[in-house]
Coordinates of C-alpha atoms and ligand atoms in Angstrom, one line a residue:
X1 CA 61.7 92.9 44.3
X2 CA 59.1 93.6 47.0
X3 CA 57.9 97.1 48.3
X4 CA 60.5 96.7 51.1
X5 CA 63.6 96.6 49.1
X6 CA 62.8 98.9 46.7
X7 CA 61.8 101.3 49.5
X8 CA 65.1 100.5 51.5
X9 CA 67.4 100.8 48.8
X10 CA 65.4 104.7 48.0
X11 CA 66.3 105.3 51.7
X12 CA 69.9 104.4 51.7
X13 CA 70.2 106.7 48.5
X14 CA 68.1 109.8 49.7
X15 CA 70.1 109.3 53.1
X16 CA 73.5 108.9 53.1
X17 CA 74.7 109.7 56.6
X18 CA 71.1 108.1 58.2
X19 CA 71.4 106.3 61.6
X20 CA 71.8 102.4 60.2
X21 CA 75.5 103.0 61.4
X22 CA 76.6 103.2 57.5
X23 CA 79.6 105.5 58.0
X24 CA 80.0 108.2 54.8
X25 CA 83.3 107.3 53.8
X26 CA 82.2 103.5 53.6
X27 CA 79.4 104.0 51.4
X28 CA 79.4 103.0 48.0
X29 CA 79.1 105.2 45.3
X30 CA 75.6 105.2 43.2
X31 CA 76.0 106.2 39.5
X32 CA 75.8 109.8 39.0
X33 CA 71.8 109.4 36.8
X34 CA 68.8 110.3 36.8
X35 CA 67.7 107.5 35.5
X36 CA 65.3 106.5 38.5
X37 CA 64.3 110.1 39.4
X38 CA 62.6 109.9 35.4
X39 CA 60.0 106.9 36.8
X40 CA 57.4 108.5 38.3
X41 CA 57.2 105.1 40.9
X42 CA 60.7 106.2 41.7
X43 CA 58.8 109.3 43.7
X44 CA 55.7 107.1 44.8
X45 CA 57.3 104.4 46.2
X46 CA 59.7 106.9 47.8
X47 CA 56.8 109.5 49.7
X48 CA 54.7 106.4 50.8
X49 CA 57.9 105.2 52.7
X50 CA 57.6 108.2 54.1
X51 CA 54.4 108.6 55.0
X52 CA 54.6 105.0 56.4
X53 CA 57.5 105.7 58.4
X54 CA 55.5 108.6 60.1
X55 CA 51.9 106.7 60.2
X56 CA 53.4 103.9 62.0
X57 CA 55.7 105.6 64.2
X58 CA 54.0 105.9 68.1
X59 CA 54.5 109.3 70.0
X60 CA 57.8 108.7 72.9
X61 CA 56.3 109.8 76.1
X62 CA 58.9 108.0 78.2
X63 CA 61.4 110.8 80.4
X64 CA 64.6 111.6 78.5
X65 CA 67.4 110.3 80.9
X66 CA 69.5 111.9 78.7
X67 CA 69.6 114.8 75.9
X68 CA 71.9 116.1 73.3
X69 CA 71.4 119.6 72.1
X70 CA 73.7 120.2 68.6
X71 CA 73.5 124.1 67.6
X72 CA 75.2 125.1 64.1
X73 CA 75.8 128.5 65.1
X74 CA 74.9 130.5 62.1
X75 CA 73.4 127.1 60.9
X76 CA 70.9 128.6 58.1
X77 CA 68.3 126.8 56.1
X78 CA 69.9 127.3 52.8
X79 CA 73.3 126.6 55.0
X80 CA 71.2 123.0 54.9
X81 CA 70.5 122.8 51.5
X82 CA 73.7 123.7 49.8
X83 CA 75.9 121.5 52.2
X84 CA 73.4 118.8 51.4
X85 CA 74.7 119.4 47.9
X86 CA 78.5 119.8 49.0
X87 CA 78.4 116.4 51.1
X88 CA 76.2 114.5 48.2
X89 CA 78.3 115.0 45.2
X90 CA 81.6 114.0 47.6
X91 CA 80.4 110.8 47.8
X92 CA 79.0 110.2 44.0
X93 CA 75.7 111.4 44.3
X94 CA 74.0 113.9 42.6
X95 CA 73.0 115.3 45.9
X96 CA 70.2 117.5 46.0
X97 CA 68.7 114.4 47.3
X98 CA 71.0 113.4 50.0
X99 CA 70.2 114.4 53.6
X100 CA 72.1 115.2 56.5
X101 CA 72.0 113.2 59.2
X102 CA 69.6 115.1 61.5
X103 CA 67.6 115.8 58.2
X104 CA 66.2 112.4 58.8
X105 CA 64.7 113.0 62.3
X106 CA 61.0 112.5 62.8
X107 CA 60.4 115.8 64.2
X108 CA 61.2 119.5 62.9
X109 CA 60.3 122.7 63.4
X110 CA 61.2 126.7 62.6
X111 CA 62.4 128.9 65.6
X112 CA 62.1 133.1 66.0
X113 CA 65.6 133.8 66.8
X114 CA 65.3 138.0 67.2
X115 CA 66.3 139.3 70.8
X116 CA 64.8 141.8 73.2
X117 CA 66.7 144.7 71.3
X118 CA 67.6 143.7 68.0
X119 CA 65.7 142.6 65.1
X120 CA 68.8 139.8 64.0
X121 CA 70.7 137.8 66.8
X122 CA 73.4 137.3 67.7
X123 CA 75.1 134.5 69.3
X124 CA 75.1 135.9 73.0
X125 CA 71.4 136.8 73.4
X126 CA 70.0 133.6 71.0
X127 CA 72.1 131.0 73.3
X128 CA 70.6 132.8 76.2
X129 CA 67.3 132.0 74.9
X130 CA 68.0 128.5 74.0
X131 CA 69.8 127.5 76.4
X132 CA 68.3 129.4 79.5
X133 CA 64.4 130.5 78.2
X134 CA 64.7 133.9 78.2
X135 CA 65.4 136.4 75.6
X136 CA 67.7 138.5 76.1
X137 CA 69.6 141.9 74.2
X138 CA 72.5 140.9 71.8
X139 CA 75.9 141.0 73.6
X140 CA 74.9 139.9 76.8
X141 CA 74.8 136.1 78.1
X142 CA 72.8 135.0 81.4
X143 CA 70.9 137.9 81.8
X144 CA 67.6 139.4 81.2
X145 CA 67.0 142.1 79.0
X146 CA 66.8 144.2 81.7
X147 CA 70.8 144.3 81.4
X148 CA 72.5 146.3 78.6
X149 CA 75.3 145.4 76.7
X150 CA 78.4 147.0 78.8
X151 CA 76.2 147.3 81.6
X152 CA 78.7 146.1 84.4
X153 CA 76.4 146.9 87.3
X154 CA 73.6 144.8 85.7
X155 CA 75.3 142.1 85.7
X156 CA 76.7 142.6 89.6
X157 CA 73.3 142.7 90.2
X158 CA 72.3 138.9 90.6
X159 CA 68.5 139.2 90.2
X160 CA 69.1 140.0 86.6
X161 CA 70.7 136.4 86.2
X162 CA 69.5 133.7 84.4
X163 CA 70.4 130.0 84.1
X164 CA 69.0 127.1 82.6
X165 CA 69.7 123.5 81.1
X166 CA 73.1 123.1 82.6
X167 CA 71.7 124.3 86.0
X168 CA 68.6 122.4 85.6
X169 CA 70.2 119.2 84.7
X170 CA 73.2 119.4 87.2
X171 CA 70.4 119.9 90.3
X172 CA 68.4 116.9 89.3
X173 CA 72.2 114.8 89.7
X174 CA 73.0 114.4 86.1
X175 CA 76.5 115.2 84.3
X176 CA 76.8 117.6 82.3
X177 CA 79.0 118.6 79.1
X178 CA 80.4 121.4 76.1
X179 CA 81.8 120.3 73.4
X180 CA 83.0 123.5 71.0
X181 CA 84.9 124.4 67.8
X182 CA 85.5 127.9 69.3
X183 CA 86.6 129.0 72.4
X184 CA 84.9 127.1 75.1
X185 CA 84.6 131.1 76.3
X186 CA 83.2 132.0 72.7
X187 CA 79.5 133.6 73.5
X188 CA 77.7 130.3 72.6
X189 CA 79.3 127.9 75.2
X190 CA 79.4 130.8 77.4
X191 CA 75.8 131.5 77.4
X192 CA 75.5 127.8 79.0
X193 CA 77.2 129.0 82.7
X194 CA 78.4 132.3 82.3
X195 CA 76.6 135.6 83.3
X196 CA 78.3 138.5 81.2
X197 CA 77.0 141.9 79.9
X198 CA 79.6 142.2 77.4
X199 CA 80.5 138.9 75.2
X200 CA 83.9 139.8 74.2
X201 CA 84.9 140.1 78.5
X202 CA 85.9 136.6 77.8
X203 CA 89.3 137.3 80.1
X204 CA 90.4 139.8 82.6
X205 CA 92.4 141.9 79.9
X206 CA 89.2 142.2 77.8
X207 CA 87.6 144.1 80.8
X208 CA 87.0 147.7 80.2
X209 CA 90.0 150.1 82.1
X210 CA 88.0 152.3 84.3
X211 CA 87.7 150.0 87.2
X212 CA 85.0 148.1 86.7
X213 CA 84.6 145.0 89.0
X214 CA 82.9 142.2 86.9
X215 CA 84.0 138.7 86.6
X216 CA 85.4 137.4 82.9
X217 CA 83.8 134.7 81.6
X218 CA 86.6 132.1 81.8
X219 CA 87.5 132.7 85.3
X220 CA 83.1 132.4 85.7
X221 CA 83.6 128.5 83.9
X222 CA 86.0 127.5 86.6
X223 CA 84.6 129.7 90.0
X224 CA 81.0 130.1 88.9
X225 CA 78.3 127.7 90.5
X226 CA 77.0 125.9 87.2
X227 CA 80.4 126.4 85.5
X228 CA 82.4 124.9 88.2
X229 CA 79.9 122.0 88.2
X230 CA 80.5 121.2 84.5
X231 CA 81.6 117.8 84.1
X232 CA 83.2 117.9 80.4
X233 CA 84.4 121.0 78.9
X234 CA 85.9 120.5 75.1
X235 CA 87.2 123.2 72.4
X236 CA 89.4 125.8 72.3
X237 CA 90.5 128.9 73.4
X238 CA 93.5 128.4 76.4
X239 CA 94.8 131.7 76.1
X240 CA 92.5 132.9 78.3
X241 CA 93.1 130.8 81.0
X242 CA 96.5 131.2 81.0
X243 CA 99.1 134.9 82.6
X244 CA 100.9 136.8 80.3
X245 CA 104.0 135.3 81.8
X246 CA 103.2 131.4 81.0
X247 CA 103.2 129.3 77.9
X248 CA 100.7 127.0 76.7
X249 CA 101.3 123.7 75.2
X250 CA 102.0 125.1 71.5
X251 CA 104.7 127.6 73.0
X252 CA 102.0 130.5 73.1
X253 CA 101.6 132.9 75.8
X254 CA 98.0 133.7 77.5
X255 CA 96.8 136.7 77.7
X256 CA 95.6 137.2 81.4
X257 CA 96.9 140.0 83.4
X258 CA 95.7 139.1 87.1
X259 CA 98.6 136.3 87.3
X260 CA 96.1 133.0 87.4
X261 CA 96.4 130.0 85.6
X262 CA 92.8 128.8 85.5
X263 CA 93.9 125.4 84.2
X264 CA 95.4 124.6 87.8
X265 CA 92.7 126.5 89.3
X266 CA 89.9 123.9 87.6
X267 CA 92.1 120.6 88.2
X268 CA 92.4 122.2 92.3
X269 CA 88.6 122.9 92.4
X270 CA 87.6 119.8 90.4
X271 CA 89.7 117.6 93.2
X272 CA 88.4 119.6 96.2
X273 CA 84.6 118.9 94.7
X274 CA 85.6 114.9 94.7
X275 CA 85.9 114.3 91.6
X276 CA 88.6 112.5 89.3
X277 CA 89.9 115.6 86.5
X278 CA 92.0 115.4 83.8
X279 CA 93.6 118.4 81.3
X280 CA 94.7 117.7 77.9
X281 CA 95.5 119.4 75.2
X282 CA 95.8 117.4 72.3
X283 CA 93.6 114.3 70.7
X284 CA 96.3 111.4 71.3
X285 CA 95.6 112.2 75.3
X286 CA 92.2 112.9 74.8
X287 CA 91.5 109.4 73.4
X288 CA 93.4 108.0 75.5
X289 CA 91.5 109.1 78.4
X290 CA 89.8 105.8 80.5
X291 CA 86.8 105.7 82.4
X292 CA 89.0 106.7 85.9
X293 CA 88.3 110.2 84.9
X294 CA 84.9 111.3 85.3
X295 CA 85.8 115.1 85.0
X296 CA 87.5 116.4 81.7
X297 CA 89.0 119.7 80.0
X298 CA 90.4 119.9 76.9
X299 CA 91.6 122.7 75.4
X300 CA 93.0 121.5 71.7
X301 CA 93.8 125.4 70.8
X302 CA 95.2 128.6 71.7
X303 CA 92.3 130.4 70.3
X304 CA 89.1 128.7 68.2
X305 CA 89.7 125.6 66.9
X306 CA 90.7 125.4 63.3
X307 CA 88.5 125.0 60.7
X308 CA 88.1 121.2 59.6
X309 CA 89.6 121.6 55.9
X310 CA 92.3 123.3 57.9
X311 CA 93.0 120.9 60.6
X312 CA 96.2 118.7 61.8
X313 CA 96.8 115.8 62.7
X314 CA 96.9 116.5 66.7
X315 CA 93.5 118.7 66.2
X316 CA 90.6 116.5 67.9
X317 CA 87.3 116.6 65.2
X318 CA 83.9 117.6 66.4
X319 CA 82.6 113.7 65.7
X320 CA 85.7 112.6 67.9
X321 CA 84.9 115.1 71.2
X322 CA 81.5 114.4 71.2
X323 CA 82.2 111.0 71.8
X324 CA 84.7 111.4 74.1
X325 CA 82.2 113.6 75.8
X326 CA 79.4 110.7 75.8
X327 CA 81.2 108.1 77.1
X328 CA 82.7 110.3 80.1
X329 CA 79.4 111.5 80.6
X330 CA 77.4 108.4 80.0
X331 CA 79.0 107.0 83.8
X332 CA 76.2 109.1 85.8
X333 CA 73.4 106.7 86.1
X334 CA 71.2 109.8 86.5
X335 CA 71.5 110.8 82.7
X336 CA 73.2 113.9 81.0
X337 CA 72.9 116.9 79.4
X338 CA 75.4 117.7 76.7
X339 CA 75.8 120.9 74.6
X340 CA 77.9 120.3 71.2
X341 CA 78.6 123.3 69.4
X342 CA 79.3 123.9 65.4
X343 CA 80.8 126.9 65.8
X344 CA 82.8 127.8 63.2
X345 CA 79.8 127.1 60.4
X346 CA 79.5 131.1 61.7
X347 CA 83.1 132.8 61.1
X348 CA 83.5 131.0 57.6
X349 CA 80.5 133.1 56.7
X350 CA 81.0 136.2 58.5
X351 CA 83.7 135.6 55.9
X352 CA 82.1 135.0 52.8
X353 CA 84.2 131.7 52.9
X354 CA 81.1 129.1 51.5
X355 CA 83.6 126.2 50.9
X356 CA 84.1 126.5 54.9
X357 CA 80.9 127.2 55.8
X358 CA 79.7 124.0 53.9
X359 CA 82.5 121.5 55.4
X360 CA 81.3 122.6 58.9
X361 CA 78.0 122.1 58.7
X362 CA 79.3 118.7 57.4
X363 CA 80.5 118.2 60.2
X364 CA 78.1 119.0 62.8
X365 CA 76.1 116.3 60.6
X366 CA 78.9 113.8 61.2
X367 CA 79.4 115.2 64.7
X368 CA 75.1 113.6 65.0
X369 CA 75.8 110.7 63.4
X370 CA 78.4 109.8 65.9
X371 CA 76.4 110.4 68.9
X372 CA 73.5 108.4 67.2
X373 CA 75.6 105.7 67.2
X374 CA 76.2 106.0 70.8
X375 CA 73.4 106.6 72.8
X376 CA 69.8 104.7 73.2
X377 CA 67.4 106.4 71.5
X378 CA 64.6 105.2 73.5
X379 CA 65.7 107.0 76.7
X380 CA 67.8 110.0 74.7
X381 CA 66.2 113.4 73.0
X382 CA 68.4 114.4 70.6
X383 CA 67.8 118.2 69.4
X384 CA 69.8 120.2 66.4
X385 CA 69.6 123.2 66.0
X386 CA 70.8 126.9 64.7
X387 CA 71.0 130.5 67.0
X388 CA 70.2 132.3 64.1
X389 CA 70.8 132.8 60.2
X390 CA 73.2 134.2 57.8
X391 CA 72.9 136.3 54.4
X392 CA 73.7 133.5 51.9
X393 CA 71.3 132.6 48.9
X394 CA 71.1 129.9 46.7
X395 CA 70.1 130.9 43.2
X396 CA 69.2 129.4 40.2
X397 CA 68.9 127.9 37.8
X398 CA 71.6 124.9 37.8
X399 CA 71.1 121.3 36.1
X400 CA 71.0 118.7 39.1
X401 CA 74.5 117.5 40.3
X402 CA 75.8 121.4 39.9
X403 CA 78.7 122.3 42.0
X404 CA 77.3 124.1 44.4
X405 CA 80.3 126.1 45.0
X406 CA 80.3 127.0 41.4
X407 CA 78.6 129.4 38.8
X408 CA 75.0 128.4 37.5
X409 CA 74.7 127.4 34.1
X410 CA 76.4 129.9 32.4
X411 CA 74.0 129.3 29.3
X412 CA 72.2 131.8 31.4
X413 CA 74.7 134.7 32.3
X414 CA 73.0 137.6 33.9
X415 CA 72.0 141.3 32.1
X416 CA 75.5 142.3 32.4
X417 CA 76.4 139.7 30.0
X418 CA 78.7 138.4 33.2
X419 CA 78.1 134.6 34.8
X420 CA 76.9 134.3 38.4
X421 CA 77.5 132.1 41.5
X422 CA 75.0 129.7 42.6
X423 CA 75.9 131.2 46.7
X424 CA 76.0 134.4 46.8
X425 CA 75.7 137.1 50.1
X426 CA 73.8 140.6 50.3
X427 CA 76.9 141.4 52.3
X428 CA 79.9 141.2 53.6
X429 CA 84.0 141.2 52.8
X430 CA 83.3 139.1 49.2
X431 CA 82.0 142.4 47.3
X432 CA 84.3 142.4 44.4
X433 CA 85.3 146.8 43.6
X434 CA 83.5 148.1 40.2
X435 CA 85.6 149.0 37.0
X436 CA 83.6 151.2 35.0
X437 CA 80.7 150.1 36.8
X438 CA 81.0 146.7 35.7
X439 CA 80.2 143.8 37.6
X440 CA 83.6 141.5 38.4
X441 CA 84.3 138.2 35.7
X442 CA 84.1 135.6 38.0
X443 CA 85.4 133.4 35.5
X444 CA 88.6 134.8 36.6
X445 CA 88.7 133.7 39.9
X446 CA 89.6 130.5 41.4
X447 CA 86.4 129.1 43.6
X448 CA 88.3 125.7 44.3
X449 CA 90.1 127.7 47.4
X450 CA 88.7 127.0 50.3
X451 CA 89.7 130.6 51.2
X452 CA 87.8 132.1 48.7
X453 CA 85.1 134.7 49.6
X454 CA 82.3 134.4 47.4
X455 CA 80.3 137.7 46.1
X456 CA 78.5 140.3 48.0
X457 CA 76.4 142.9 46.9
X458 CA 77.0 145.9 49.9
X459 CA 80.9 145.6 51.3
X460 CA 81.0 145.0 54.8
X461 CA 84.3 143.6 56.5
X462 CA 82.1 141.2 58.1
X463 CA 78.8 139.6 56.7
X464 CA 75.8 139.6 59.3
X465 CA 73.3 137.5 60.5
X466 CA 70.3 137.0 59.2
X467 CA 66.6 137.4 60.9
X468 CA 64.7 134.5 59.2
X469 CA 63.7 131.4 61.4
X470 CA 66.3 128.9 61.8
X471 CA 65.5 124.7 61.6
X472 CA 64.8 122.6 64.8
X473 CA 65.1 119.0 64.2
X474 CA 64.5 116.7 67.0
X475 CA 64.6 113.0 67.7
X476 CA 63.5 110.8 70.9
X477 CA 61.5 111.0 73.5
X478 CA 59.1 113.8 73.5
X479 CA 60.8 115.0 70.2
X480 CA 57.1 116.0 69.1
X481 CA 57.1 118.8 71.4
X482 CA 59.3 120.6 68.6
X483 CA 57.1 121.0 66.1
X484 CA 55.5 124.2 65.1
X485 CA 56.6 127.3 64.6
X486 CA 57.7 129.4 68.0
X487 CA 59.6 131.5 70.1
X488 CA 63.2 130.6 70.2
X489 CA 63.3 130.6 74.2
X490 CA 60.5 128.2 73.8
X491 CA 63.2 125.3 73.2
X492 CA 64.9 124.5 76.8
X493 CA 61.5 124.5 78.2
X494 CA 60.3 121.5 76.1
X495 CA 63.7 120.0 76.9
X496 CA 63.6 120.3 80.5
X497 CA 59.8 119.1 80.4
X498 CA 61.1 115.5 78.1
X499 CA 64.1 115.5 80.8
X500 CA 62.2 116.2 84.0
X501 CA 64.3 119.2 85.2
X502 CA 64.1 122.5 86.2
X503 CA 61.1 124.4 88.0
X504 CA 58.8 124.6 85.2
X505 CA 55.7 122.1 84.2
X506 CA 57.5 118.4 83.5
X507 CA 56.4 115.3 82.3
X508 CA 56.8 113.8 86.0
X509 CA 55.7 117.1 87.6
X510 CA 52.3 118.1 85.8
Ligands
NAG1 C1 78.8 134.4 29.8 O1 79.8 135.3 30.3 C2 81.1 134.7 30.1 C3 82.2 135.6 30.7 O2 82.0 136.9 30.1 C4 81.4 134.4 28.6 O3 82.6 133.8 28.5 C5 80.3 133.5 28.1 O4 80.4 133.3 26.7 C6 78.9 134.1 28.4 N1 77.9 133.2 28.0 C7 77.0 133.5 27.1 C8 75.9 132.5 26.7 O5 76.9 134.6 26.5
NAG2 C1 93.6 130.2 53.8 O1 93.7 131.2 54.8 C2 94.4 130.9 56.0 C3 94.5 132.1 56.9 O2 93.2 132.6 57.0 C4 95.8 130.4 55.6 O3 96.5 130.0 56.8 C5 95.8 129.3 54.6 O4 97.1 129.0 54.2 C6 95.0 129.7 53.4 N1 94.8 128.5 52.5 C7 94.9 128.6 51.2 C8 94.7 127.3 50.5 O5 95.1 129.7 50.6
ZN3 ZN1 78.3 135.3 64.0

């Protein structure tokens, strides 16, 4: 057997959802051994592929006519490494050694994701920095950190606005695009065209009482200047676009007390701007939706979408909107910029939910393999990313091939004489109440639910974020830039600069 094939065949076992096309469910089984991992040529011939495939590879200076930006929201490291262990042993692997699609990039780096007040992120003030460039304080979206959270006058007052990619990309004639597991009004996807000094004013009702005369964050994604200009918007959340006195789709009021159904209002303003809308709400219609559209909202849910291991047969997947969202968006021959959110890798473990947490993450990976099937490289930056961390560790000390979702080796229970989880949190709902200051049997409880929260150490009815650095992994042209260790705001500069939009240095501007 030459270098070549024994090389090849390591990388279609260390990689099962790498970008030859080879779809996960297709792939065949290797035998669960560590029978090659024992020969020490097994991990020589496997690091000089890998240093090959990096020696040989040329820096992409070309423009990036197009770029994808994938954010796990709440995507942490370990979040990596345990689903890389979840999605391995699925498919017969041991899979420690597995990676994740974007795992395979050429390019990755660590991001700071604290905000102008607060030490850990959150969602609203990290997808302000990524997505615009500027920090920002947590709870707020589009603005400086000269605006507080709640601070309605701050955000009246336009000079405290900021936007970013979607502007950037949409004045230099490209399309643009959000594809979302959550609410398309959910902080994340908002932080791409809204300008809001609360997160949670995501519709009129969630306004504070006392008169205050700032514009919610839905009705800002069909009036608002970038948001009106959006091209594809994908995920869930139509009670807020919908009065109090009208159903949706699913026979579920909305919750909006000024009377408006923003779903008319967008079809009406999307028509009036020339171009060719469509609304649907489930994902028969959406893939059936041809290239006479150019313009498209779906809205698959009343509130966020469901979780994947939870999902129906009407309930679009992330893989399947983001390449609805390409091919709509793939008509301009200017390029695109689309923004594909994970965002329910974050509420599974805000709830100690692991099992959840995991499958998401899966399929943001899926989601990347999808578009990678898609696009042209050569001519499309590809970025993945998280906004910030979560408490969750990964303890030892397991035999390879563990569940992950299990106990470790319960040869070694801890001092309490009582076993331990491999995932654990250092907060949050999955604190288990003392009995005689006893630490609970987890041998008594039933991990295989996918509801099940897995142990804290402090209770909290929600487990937080976490300040660590979060992963950047990047692919195409210009990918290089992402390297390094930096400032989270950083990121949308180095895109704009491989893209050739916005008013900062460029690659065609220098
Ligand atoms: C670890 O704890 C479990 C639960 O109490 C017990 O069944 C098991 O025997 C213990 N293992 C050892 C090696 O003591
Ligand atoms: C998990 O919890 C959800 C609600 O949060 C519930 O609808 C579902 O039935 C539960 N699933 C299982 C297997 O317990
Ligand atoms: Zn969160």
């Amino acid at each position: 057997m030459s270098l070549f094939n024994i090389c090849s065949w390591t990388c279609v076992l260390v990689c099962i959802a790498c970008t030859s096309g080879r779809s996960l469910t297709s792939s065949k089984p290797q035998p669960r051994s560590l029978l090659d991992e024992k020969n020490k040529d097994h991990w020589r011939i496997q690091a000089q592929w890998t240093l090959r495939s990096k020696v040989s590879v040329p820096l992409k200076t070309n423009v990036a006519k197009n770029v994808i930006f994938f954010l796990g929201d709440g995507m942490s490291i370990t979040t990596l490494a345990a689903t890389r262990v979840y999605l391995g042993r699925k498919h017969g692997y041991l899979g420690e050694e597995v990676k994740l699609s974007f795992e395979t990039f050429p390019f990755t780096g660590l991001s700071k994701t604290y905000c102008v007040d607060n030490n850990v992120a959150d969602s609203a003030c990290s997808g302000t920095a990524y997505l615009t460039g500027v920090k920002a304080n947590s709870g707020t979206v589009g603005l400086s950190g000269a605006v507080r959270r709640g601070d309605c006058e701050g955000q009246r007052d336009t000079t405290n606005s900021v936007t970013g990619l979607m502007d950037w990309a949409q004045q230099a004639g490209k399309s643009t695009g959000i594809v979302t597991t959550t609410r398309v009004t959910h902080a994340t996807p908002a932080a791409a065209y809204a300008h809001s000094a609360d997160r949670k004013w995501e519709a009129d009702v969630d306004m504070p009482r006392h008169g205050l005369r700032c514009e919610d964050i839905a009705s800002q994604l069909v009036r608002g200047r970038v948001g009106s200009s959006i091209d594809v918007v994908l995920g869930g959340g139509r009670k807020n676009f919908y009065p109090t006195t009208e159903k949706d789709a699913q026979g579920y009021f909305g919750i909006r007390n000024d009377g408006r159904n923003l779903i008319r209002e967008w079809l009406l303003r999307k028509e009036s701007l020339g171009a060719r809308p469509k609304y649907v709400y489930n994902k028969h219609d959406l893939q059936n939706i041809d290239s006479t559209y150019n313009s498209v909202l779906g809205l698959f849910s009343s509130d966020h979408m469901p979780y994947h291991l939870e999902a129906e047969e009407d309930d679009p997947t992330l893989s399947e909107m983001t390449q609805k969202a390409i091919e709509i968006l793939s008509q301009n021959k200017n390029g695109y910029f689309l923004f594909v959110e994970g965002g329910r890798i974050d509420t599974a473990h805000h709830e100690t939910k692991a099992r959840k947490a995991l499958d998401e993450t899966a399929e943001l990976a899926k989601a990347v393999e999808a578009a990678l099937r898609l696009v042209n490289i050569e001519n499309t930056l590809i970025v993945v990313t998280s906004d910030h961390s979560h408490t969750m560790t990964y303890s030892g000390y397991s035999k390879r091939g563990t569940d992950i979702l299990g106990l470790t080796n319960t040869k070694y229970n801890a001092s309490d004489n009582l076993p331990y989880s491999t995932l654990s949190y250092a907060n949050g709902p999955g604190f288990k109440p003392h009995e005689d200051f006893k630490r609970h049997n987890l041998m008594l409880d039933d991990m295989n639910n996918l509801n099940y929260t897995y142990p804290s150490l402090v209770p909290l009815p929600r487990e937080t974020h976490g300040g660590e650095d979060v992963a950047v992994f990047a692919k195409g042209p210009w990918s290089h830039l992402f390297s390094g260790n930096y400032e989270q705001n950083y990121i949308p500069h180095a895109i704009a600069y491989a893209s050739c939009i916005g008013p900062g240095l460029t690659t065609c501007k220098l």
